[in-house]
XYZ file of C-alpha atoms in Angstrom:
504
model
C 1.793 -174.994 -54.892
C 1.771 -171.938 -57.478
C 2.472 -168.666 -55.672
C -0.633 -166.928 -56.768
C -2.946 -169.308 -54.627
C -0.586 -168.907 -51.938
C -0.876 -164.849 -51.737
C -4.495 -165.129 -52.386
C -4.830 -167.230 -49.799
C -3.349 -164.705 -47.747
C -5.199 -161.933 -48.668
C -8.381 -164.115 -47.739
C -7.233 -165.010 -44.425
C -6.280 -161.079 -43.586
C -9.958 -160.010 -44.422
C -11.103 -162.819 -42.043
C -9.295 -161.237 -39.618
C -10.143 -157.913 -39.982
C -13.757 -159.192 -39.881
C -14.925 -159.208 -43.235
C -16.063 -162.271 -43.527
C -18.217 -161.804 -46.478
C -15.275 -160.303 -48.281
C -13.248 -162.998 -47.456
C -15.870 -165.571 -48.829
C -16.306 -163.778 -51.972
C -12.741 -163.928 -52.498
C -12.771 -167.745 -51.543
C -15.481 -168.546 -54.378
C -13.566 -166.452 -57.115
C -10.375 -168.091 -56.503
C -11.291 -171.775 -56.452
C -12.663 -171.389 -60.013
C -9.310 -171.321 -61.239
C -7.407 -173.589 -58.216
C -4.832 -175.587 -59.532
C -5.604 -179.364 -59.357
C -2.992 -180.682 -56.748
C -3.153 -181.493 -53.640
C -1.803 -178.935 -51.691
C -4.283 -176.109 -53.508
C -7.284 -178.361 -52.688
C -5.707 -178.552 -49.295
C -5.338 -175.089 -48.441
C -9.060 -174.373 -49.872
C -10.181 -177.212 -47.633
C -8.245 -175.382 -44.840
C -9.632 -171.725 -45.911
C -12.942 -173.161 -46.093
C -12.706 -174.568 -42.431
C -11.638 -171.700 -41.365
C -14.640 -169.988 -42.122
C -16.955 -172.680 -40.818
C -17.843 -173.915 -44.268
C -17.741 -177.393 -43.505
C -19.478 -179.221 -46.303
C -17.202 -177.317 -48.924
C -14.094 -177.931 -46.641
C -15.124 -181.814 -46.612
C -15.083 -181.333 -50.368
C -11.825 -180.369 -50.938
C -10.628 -182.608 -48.017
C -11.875 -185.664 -49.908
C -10.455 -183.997 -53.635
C -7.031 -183.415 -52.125
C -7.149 -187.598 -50.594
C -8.272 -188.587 -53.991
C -5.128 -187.240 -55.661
C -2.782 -188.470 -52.178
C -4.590 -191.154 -49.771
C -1.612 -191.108 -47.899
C -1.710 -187.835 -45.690
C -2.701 -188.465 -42.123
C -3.075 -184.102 -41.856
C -5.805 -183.992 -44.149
C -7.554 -186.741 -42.624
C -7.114 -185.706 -39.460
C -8.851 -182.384 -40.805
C -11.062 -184.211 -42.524
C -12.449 -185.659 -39.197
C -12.738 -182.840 -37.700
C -14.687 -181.221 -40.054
C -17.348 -184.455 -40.358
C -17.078 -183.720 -36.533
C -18.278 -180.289 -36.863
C -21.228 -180.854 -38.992
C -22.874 -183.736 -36.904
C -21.218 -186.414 -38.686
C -19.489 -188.751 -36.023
C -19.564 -191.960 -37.984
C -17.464 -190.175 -41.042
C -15.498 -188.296 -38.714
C -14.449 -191.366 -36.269
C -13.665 -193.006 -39.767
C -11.163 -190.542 -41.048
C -9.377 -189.929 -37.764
C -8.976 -194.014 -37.627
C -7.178 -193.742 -41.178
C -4.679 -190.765 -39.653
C -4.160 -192.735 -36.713
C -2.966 -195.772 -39.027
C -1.033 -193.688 -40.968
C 0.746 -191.838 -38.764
C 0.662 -193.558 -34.903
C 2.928 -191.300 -33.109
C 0.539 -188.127 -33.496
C -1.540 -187.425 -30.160
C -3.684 -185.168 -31.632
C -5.323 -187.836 -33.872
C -5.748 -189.504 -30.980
C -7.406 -187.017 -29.031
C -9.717 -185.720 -31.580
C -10.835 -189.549 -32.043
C -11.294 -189.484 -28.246
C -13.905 -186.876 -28.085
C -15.927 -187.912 -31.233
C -16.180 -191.445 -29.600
C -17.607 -189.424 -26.798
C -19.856 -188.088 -28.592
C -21.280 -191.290 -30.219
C -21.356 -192.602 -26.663
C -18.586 -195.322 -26.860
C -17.213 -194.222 -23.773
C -14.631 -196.783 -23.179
C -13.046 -196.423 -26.727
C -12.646 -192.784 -25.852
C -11.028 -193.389 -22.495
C -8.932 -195.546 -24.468
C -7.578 -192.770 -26.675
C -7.438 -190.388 -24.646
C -5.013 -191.641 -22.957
C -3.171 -193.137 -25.648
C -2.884 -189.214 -26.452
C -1.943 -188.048 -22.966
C 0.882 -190.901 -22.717
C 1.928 -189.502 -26.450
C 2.030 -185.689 -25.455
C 1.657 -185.468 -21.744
C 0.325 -182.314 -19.738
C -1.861 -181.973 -23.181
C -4.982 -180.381 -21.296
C -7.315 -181.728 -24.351
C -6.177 -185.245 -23.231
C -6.142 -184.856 -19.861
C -9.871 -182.992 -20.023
C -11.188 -186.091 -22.466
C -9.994 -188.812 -20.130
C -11.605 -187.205 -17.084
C -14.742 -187.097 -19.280
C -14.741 -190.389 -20.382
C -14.572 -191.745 -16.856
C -17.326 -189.040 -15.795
C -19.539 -190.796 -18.964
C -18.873 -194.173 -17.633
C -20.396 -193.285 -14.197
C -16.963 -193.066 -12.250
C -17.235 -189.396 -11.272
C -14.900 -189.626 -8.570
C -12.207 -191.325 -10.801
C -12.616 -188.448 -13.245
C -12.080 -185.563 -10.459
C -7.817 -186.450 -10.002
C -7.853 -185.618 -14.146
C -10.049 -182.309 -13.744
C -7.590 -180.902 -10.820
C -4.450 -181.866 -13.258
C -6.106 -180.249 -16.126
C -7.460 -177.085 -14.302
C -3.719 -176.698 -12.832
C -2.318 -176.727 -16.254
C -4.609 -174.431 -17.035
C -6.785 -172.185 -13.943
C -8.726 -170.806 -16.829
C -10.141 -173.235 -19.060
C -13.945 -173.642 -19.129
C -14.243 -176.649 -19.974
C -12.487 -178.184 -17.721
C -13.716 -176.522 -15.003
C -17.504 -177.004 -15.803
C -16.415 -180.808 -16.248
C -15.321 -180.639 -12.901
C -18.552 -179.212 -11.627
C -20.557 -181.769 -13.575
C -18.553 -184.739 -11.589
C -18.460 -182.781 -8.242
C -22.409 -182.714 -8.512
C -22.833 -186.459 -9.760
C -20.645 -187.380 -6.952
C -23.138 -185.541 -4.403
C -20.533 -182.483 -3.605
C -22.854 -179.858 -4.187
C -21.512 -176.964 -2.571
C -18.042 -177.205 -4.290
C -20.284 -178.609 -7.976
C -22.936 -175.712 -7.495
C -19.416 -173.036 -7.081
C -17.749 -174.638 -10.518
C -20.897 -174.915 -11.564
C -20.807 -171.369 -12.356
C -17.945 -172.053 -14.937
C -21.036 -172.997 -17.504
C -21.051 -169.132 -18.423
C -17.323 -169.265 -19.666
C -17.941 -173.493 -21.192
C -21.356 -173.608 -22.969
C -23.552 -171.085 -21.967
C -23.611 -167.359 -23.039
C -24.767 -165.247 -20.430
C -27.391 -162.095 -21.124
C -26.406 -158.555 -21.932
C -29.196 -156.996 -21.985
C -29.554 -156.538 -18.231
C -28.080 -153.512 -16.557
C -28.881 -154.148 -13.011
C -25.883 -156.440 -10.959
C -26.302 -160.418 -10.771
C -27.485 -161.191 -7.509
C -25.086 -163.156 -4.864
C -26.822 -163.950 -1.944
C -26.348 -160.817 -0.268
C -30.306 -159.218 1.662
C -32.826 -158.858 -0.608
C -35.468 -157.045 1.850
C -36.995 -154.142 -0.614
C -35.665 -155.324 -3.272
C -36.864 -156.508 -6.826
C -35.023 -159.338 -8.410
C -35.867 -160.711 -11.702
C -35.323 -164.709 -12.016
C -34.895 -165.414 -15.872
C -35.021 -169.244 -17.570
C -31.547 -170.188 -19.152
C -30.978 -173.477 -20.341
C -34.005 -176.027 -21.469
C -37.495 -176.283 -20.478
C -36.578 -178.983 -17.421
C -34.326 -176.839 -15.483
C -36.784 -174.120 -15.408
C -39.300 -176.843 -14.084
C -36.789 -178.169 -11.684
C -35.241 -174.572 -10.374
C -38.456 -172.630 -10.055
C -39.408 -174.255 -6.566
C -36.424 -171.664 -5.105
C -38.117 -168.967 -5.764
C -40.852 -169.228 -2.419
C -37.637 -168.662 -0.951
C -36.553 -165.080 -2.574
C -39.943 -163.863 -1.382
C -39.419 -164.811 2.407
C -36.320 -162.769 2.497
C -37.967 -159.985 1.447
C -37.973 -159.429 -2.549
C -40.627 -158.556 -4.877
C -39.790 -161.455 -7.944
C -40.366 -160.986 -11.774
C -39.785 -164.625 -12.943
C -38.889 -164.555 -16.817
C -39.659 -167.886 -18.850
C -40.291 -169.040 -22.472
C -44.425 -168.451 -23.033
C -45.133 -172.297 -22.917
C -44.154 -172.073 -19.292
C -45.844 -168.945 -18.575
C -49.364 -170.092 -17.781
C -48.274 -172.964 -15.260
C -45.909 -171.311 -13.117
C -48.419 -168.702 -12.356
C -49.445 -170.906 -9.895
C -45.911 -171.036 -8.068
C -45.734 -169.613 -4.659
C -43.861 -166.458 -4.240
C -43.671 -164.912 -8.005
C -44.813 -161.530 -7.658
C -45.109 -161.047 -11.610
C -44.054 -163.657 -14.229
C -43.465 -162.401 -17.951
C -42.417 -163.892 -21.252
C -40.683 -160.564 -22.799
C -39.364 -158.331 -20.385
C -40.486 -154.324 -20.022
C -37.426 -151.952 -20.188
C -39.452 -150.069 -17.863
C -40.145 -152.725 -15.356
C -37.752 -151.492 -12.231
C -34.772 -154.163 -11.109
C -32.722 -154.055 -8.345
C -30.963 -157.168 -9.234
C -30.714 -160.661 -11.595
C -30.342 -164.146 -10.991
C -29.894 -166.866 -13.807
C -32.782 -169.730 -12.601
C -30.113 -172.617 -12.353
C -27.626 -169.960 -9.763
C -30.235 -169.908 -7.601
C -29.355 -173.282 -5.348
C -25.607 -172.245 -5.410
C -26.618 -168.489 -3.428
C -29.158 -170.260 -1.368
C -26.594 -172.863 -0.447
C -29.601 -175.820 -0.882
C -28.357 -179.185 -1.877
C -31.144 -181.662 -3.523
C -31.971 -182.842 0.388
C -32.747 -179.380 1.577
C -34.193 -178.122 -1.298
C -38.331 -177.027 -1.199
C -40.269 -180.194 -1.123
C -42.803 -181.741 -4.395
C -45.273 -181.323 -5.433
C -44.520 -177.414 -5.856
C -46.594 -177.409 -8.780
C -50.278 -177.484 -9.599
C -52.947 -177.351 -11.743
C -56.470 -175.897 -11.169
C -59.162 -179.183 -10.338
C -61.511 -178.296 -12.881
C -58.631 -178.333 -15.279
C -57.552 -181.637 -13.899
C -60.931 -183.116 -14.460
C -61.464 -181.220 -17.746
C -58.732 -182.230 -19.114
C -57.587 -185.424 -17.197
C -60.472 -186.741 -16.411
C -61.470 -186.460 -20.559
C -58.313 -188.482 -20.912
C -59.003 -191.188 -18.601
C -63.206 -191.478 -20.007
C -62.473 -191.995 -23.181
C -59.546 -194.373 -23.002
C -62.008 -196.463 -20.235
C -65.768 -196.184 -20.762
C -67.389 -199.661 -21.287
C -64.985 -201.638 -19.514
C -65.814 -203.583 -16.374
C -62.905 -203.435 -14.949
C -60.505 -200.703 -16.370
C -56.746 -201.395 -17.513
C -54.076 -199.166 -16.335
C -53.337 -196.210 -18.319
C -49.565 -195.459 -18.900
C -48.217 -192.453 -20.870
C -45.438 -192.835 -22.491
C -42.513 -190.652 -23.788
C -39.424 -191.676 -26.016
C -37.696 -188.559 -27.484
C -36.446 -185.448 -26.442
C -35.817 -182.198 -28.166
C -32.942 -182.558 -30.799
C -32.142 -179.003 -30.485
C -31.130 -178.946 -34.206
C -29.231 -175.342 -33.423
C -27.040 -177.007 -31.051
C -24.622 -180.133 -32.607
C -23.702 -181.347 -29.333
C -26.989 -181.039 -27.482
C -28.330 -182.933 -30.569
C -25.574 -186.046 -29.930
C -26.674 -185.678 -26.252
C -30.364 -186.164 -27.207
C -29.165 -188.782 -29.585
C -28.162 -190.806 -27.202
C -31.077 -190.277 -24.472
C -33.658 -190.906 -26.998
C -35.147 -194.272 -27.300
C -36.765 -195.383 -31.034
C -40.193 -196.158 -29.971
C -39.885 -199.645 -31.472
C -37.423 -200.254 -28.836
C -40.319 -200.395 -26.293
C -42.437 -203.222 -27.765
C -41.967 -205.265 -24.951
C -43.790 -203.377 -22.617
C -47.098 -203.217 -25.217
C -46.435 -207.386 -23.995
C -48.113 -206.088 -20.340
C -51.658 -206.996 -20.561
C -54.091 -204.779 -18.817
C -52.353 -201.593 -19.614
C -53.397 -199.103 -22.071
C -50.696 -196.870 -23.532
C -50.863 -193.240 -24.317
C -48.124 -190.864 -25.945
C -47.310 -187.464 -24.711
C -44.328 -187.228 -27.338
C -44.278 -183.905 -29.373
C -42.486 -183.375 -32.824
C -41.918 -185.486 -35.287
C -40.965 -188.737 -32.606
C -44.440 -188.807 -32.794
C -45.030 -189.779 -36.866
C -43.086 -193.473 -35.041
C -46.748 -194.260 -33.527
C -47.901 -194.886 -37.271
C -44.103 -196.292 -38.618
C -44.496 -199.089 -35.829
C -48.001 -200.170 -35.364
C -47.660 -200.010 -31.837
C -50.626 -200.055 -29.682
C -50.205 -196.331 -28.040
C -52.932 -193.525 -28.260
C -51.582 -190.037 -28.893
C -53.370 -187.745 -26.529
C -51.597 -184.350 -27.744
C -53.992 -182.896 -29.630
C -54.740 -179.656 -28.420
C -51.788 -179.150 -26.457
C -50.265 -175.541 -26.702
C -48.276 -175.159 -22.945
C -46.831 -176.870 -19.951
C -50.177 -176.229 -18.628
C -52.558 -178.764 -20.860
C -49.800 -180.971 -20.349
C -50.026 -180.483 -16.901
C -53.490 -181.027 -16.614
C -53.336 -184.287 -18.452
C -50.793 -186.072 -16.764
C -53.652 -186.922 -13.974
C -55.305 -188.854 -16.327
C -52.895 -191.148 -16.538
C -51.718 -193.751 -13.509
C -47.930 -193.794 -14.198
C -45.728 -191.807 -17.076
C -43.058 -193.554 -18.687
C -40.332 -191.158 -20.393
C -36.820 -190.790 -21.494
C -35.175 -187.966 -19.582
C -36.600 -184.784 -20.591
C -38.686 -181.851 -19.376
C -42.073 -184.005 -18.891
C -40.128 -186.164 -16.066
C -39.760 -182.756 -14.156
C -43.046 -181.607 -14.981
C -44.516 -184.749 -13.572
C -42.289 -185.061 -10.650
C -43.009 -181.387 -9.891
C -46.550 -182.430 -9.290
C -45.445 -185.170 -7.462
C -47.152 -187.250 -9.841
C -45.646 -191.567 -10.618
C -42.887 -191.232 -13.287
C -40.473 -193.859 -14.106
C -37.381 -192.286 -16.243
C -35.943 -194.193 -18.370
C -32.184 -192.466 -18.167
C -29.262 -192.842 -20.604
C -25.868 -194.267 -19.588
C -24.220 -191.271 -19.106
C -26.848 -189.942 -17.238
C -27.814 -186.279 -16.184
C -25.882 -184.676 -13.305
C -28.588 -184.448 -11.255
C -29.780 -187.827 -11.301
C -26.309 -189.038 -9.610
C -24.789 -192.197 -10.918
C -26.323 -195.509 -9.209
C -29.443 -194.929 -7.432
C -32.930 -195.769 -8.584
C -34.275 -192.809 -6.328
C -33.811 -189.162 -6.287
C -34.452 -186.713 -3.402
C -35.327 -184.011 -6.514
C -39.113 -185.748 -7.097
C -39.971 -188.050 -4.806
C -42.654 -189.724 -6.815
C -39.742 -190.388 -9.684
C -38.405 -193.991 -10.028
C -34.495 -193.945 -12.477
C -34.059 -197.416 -15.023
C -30.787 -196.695 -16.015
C -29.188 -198.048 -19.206
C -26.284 -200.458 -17.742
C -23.695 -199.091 -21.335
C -24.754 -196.936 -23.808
C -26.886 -197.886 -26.554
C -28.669 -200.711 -24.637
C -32.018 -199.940 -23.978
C -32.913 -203.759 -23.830
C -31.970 -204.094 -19.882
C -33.931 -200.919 -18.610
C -36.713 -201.851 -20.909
C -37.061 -205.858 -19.774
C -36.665 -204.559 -16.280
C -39.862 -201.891 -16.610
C -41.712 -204.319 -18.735
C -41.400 -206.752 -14.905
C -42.676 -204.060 -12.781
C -45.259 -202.907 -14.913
C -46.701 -207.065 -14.495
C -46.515 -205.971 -10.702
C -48.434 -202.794 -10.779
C -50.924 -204.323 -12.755
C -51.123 -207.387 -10.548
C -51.433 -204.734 -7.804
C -53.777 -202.606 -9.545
C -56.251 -205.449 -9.907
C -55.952 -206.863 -6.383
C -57.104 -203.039 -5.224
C -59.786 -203.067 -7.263
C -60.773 -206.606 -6.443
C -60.910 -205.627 -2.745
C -62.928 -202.578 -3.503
C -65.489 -204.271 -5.129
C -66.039 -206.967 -2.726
């Protein structure tokens, strides 16, 4: 490789360092225009480029530097990571399979391939690699970490919790592996060891505030005291967590609740929120903070002891207003009225987010995909789904009646959900929403299913009124499908008998 590259290279790395980054990138740019054409230049531009997060120009002179030498297992192993990096798992399991046949006895390759089959939710071929790469390079925490996940994904938790101990006493302070941990003590049903690790999130995926000057509450009295409660994470764990705060106020505090504006107007209603706000006051007096999701671990409540459903509500002229509106139009004119079944199949992609997109990837269903249940007869089916999911009402031809319009909040939602008998919906914030009411909801839940929803049971002490169909391996939505499509014949069969018997 011609010096000059070389030391320009090096300059460009030292202002990344320093911090310059758009330096650094300038510098980038002006030097490729006269890179020399071999492999190792395109290489190490591919590497600068990486380095800087540029992935689609790093996959370009990845791919430049295997057209002039297919035979280097590094740069496909960069390669796939990369593809890995910008959301694509198909080109990055790919390119890691080609450095794994060239070059067998590396463990990274292995690894790496390990957690992008996570990702694409082939669980078993990531188990498989993983600890093909531990075997290769043992006391690797990567490996260790990805087989412990892969057995978590595969709904055997308690398998997975022997890999997390190895891997957290390699290394005390990894957050990863220690929010694994919590995420397999919890499915398990150990929640006051999961909600402790639990706390880990803050150093694994979850960046906690700085804008808050007051201490983080820790269970300690609260009598006199203000304590704001503020939303982290999605819309659902706000829905789920907020029943905990009743039990702030009856030891004493005065709560602020902070939430996203789409909540605002529906947990108004909640017991025991002194003052809820979307934007915060740097006026407003705090004694103390809580993240919403802490709250269980300093109240030491498990799912059992937790406040009961429904803990929220909606106004009865609202229900009627807007419920009631639902359920006329959908059955005026018909002697004898079909069921009415809402119906949700997607989940937010969170486009900002690469792996909470694969998540939702994987827990959202193509509407298509629930054609058999449009088989029921006396069932008329209405979509809640927001976003672009929804344009798949028109793509498919399905019978399903999108009852959105107008909806701005959790509230409108709210309200309609009682005119419907039963919702139907992937797992996202609408199952909590409903269950929260105490309202019929069947969840349709992914293979490697949500913490809280354990591993194996079709119930859940967190909403009562919820019923789980679980996907039996990932991608197969066939099984949970066939088996709602038989009990929805049975609540229609029951639904008819009722109203049979009130008519005679």
């Amino acid at each position: 490789m011609p010096n000059s590259f070389r030391l320009l290279a090096q300059d460009i790395l030292a202002l990344g360092e320093a911090g310059d980054i758009p330096s650094a990138l300038e510098k980038l740019h002006e030097g490729i225009q006269t890179l020399p054409q071999d492999p190792h230049s395109t290489f190490l531009a591919g590497c600068l480029y990486e380095r800087f997060r540029d992935w689609p120009q790093a996959r370009s002179f990845y791919l430049q530097s295997l057209h002039m030498n297919v035979h280097a297992p590094r740069i496909w192993h960069r390669l796939g990571i990369v593809c890995l990096e910008a959301g694509d798992l198909d080109g990055a399991e790919r390119a890691l399979k080609v450095a794994i046949q060239q070059k067998p006895s590396e463990a990274p390759y292995y690894i790496d391939l390990s957690l992008v089959q996570a990702r694409r939710g082939l669980f078993d071929d990531a188990l498989e690699n993983a600890v093909t790469g531990d075997a290769l390079f043992p006391d690797h925490v990567p490996a260790i970490n990805n087989i412990a996940h892969a057995l978590q994904c595969l709904g055997r938790s308690e398998e997975s919790l022997p890999y997390y101990d190895r891997a957290i006493a390699l290394a005390p302070e990894n957050g990863v592996c220690r929010f694994g941990r919590a995420v397999s003590l919890l499915k398990t049903g150990n929640f006051d060891a999961g909600w402790r690790e639990y706390e880990w999130r803050w150093r694994c995926c979850q960046t906690p505030r700085t804008d808050l000057t007051v201490p983080q509450w820790e269970g300690e009295d609260l009598s006199g005291k203000t304590i704001l409660v503020h939303h982290e994470q999605g819309y659902g764990d706000t829905l789920q967590f907020i029943r905990f705060v009743p039990l702030l106020k009856a030891r004493g505090a005065t709560v602020v609740v902070q939430v996203p504006i789409p909540l605002v107007r529906l947990l108004e209603r909640v017991e025991g929120i002194d003052q809820i706000v979307s934007v915060l006051d740097p006026a407003l007096h705090l004694d103390l903070h809580c993240p919403m999701v802490g709250l269980p671990f300093r109240l030491k409540m498990t799912p059992s002891t937790a406040p009961g459903c429904p803990y929220l509500s909606v106004p009865a002229e609202e229900q009627i207003r807007e419920g009631g509106a639902l359920r006329q139009s959908l059955t005026e004119n018909m002697a004898q009225p079909d069921l009415i079944v809402g119906l949700v199949w997607n989940g937010d992609p969170r486009a900002h987010d690469p792996v909470a997109t694969q998540v939702d990837r994987r827990r959202s269903v193509p509407l298509e995909k629930l054609a058999p249940l449009m088989e029921v007869d006396g069932i008329r089916f209405v979509s809640f789904q927001l976003g672009m999911p929804k344009n798949q009402i028109a793509e498919t031809g399905l019978p399903v009646t999108d009852v959105t319009d107008g909806i701005i909040d959790f509230a409108d939602t709210a309200a309609r959900l009682y005119g419907v008998d039963l919702l139907i919906s992937v797992d996202t914030s609408i199952v909590h929403l409903a269950g929260g009411l105490g309202l019929p909801v069947w969840m349709i839940s992914r293979s490697d299913a949500c913490w809280r929803w354990g591993e194996t049971a079709t119930t859940t002490p967190w909403y009562p009124s919820m019923r789980i169909f679980r996907q039996p391996r990932s991608g197969d939505w066939e099984t949970p499908v066939a088996e709602i499509a038989g009990m929805l014949r049975q609540f229609v069969a029951l639904y008819r008998t009722n109203l049979e018997a009130e008519a005679a």
